RNA sequence: GGACAAGUAGCUCAGUUGGUUAGAGCGCCUCAUUUACACUGAGGAGGUCACAGGUUCGAGUCCUGUCUUGUCCACCA
């Protein structure tokens, strides 16, 4: 053995060995208890970043349970990531001087498909490099035909059950990307925007959005506002930049009498709140801004201007006409922007598909309250409840090509929507018309990934769903608790009548060395491959769980990675001492005879039964047993940092520094204990550091083919 | 406006149900000088546990309040 551990010589060979023997499949323990984790499918539009290496937690659990004899399944997959991917791809096109509008739908789809296939392949290689024991024979992709079929089936069921409806509602619209978003995809920025106090006949009201005034269909005050009682219900004459007009004054309790003058203009077509007021008072929805972000023909001479241009032009003209009373130039507000490009989101009225969330959310709250699903850390329950209690209906239509096209056809004969499980209807079932037009929109990517736990298991192989669903844990970043986890709970219960998983386990974010979030725009994204090349995959894995309480954010730390790499070297040299430097007479003892009993507890039992047991041996065996106990408990309670710390401490400072030193003058006698303790340490460490533990375990006297399929050590009583 | 987390050694962080002199890694200082391992070993310096009250025989840990930082949710025209 070399003096220094060289991970590049060791790590590359074992993954193939394990995979070749079929160890990643749950079938190696056909009679074991099912233990299932579905890999949160990474987006297939870019290589992995270092945060993805947090999947190691799932590998630890899977390897641990596999060693416990469970039928452990870790199911891999990847996500087409609809809009996200289209944005990434459009940037690629931009570099070549092209845009998505240069291609027809089919060509564009095919180009993105090829792009994604490439990335997918690279990503799979990276997951292997990190040692993740995923069952590749069950790998799924969100655009697999059988997955799409299930997504369609769910949509049809929801449509038939009245949970899906076509609604003309206000949606969050990005005029640059030309698509709508759900509420979660809108970011808010603090801005200072001029607040104009404008004259509406006898009233004065405050607004930042002058350009929407053409869409005003009422003026509203609070019903109890004594200042304006005499106007409520009246129609007032107003002067506007387009000439005289009439407008109705209504009373609605949504108006805050403290804001501005206590009077607001109501523009149902261009504000969520105004839309709701409009619904209550049957106001006309007059759209004056188009999907291109420009004012339309209803705005007279302002038509064709962008929102920004129009606002300036209107302000200028109103000042000239003395229609503005005053301007608060320092007004602070918050403006919704596209989370990808920063363009201001326009609330626009649009026909889209919506999911009624009230009942689904209620069920999703119930299962947590009853304890059928547990959330770790528990604090997140509150956040989870808060979101679900205030949830609004979910817009699932996206005006892009990359995704699963919605299986809905509009009949021009009877003006009805027809929804199928994917097949094209030959004619309208209501009126027999053949004038059917398919909705060009695709699903929000979270609508399909929300069905991932059951969609995957229903399409891998017969019996999988029955055996592995509900899955055991869903382990993921806490940043997608709403986007994904809550949706999976809602959709899973709805579609299968069962919870999708028993435990929700949330890990913290991996930040850059300065504690900032990693992002492409900041150019601080670290590749897990670079880290694995530099320190070894084993060290990278251990560094992610060591030293930071599980669930908390952590910064990428090179000193920590170095410390973990040093630890692998320590293990290597312990191995070298025990294997290479074993005295000849100890070799003749053939310790495996004493220690190779298949049951781990009898292995322990054998050693202390010796009447002349050395107190050092007794002591180390006792401490080893304690370590087994603590480590097992820590993993079971998702306290991975505790487990890692316990093992590091015991192996380095108890076993190496103290015990090994103490055996140097009675080496032959101690050899069986050295081998036994070290082999057990490697077994305990294996879920954390699979490569080096396999390498060293193979060099020690052992039973069985691989450390991966040996049984988890048991503590003595 | 609301919620959550954090504030412990120079730095990065542990410290589960309150219990003897508060721990680790890195850094720093002294020693060991090739030992299975220098990606090493032995030893050491360094902390009023954010602040102020309270409960208790006993508080880093529990309660109340304050300050600071980070994250999330809501969104006001």
Short mmCIF file of C-alpha atoms (C1' of nucleotides) in Angstrom, two decimals, chain A residues 1-15 17-18 59 63 129-131 535-542 563-576 579 647 651-652 678-679 681-700 702 706-708, chain B residues 39:
data_model
loop_
_atom_site.label_atom_id
_atom_site.label_comp_id
_atom_site.label_asym_id
_atom_site.label_seq_id
_atom_site.Cartn_x
_atom_site.Cartn_y
_atom_site.Cartn_z
CA UNK A 1 0.00 0.00 0.00
CA UNK A 2 1.17 3.50 -0.79
CA UNK A 3 2.11 5.78 2.03
CA UNK A 4 -0.45 8.40 1.04
CA UNK A 5 -4.00 7.66 0.01
CA UNK A 6 -4.65 8.38 -3.65
CA UNK A 7 -8.39 8.56 -4.14
CA UNK A 8 -8.10 8.72 -7.93
CA UNK A 9 -6.79 5.13 -7.95
CA UNK A 10 -9.55 3.86 -5.72
CA UNK A 11 -12.80 5.70 -6.32
CA UNK A 12 -13.12 5.02 -10.02
CA UNK A 13 -13.29 1.24 -9.82
CA UNK A 14 -15.85 0.43 -7.16
CA UNK A 15 -18.98 1.99 -8.61
CA UNK A 17 -18.22 -3.28 -9.35
CA UNK A 18 -21.30 -2.57 -7.24
CA UNK A 59 -27.42 7.82 -0.08
CA UNK A 63 -26.96 2.42 2.24
CA UNK A 129 -18.95 9.84 -9.57
CA UNK A 130 -20.32 10.86 -6.17
CA UNK A 131 -21.04 7.23 -5.37
CA UNK A 535 -10.40 16.09 -2.33
CA UNK A 536 -12.09 12.85 -3.31
CA UNK A 537 -15.79 12.07 -3.46
CA UNK A 538 -15.64 10.47 -0.01
CA UNK A 539 -14.19 13.61 1.58
CA UNK A 540 -16.69 15.81 -0.24
CA UNK A 541 -19.54 13.65 1.03
CA UNK A 542 -18.38 13.67 4.62
CA UNK A 563 -9.77 18.03 7.09
CA UNK A 564 -12.03 15.34 5.63
CA UNK A 565 -9.44 14.45 3.03
CA UNK A 566 -6.90 14.14 5.85
CA UNK A 567 -9.32 11.80 7.55
CA UNK A 568 -9.41 9.54 4.50
CA UNK A 569 -5.64 9.46 4.63
CA UNK A 570 -5.82 8.56 8.29
CA UNK A 571 -8.12 5.66 7.48
CA UNK A 572 -5.77 4.55 4.76
CA UNK A 573 -2.82 4.48 7.12
CA UNK A 574 -4.72 2.67 9.83
CA UNK A 575 -5.45 0.11 7.14
CA UNK A 576 -1.82 0.05 6.12
CA UNK A 579 -2.73 -5.07 6.89
CA UNK A 647 -17.23 8.24 14.00
CA UNK A 651 -11.71 6.38 14.83
CA UNK A 652 -9.08 9.06 14.96
CA UNK A 678 -11.38 -1.49 12.14
CA UNK A 679 -13.62 -3.57 9.96
CA UNK A 681 -15.57 1.10 11.81
CA UNK A 682 -15.46 0.79 8.04
CA UNK A 683 -18.94 -0.70 8.05
CA UNK A 684 -20.25 2.17 10.15
CA UNK A 685 -18.54 4.64 7.91
CA UNK A 686 -19.58 3.03 4.67
CA UNK A 687 -22.82 4.97 4.11
CA UNK A 688 -20.82 8.18 4.45
CA UNK A 689 -17.67 7.21 2.56
CA UNK A 690 -18.46 4.29 0.29
CA UNK A 691 -15.29 4.14 -1.79
CA UNK A 692 -12.45 4.06 0.70
CA UNK A 693 -14.39 1.85 3.08
CA UNK A 694 -14.89 -0.74 0.33
CA UNK A 695 -11.24 -0.58 -0.67
CA UNK A 696 -9.97 -1.16 2.86
CA UNK A 697 -12.66 -3.66 3.82
CA UNK A 698 -11.63 -5.81 0.87
CA UNK A 699 -8.05 -5.81 2.12
CA UNK A 700 -9.03 -7.02 5.60
CA UNK A 702 -13.80 -10.54 5.53
CA UNK A 706 -18.72 -6.39 -0.57
CA UNK A 707 -19.02 -4.11 2.42
CA UNK A 708 -22.11 -2.74 0.69
"C1'" C B 39 -2.71 14.97 4.71
#
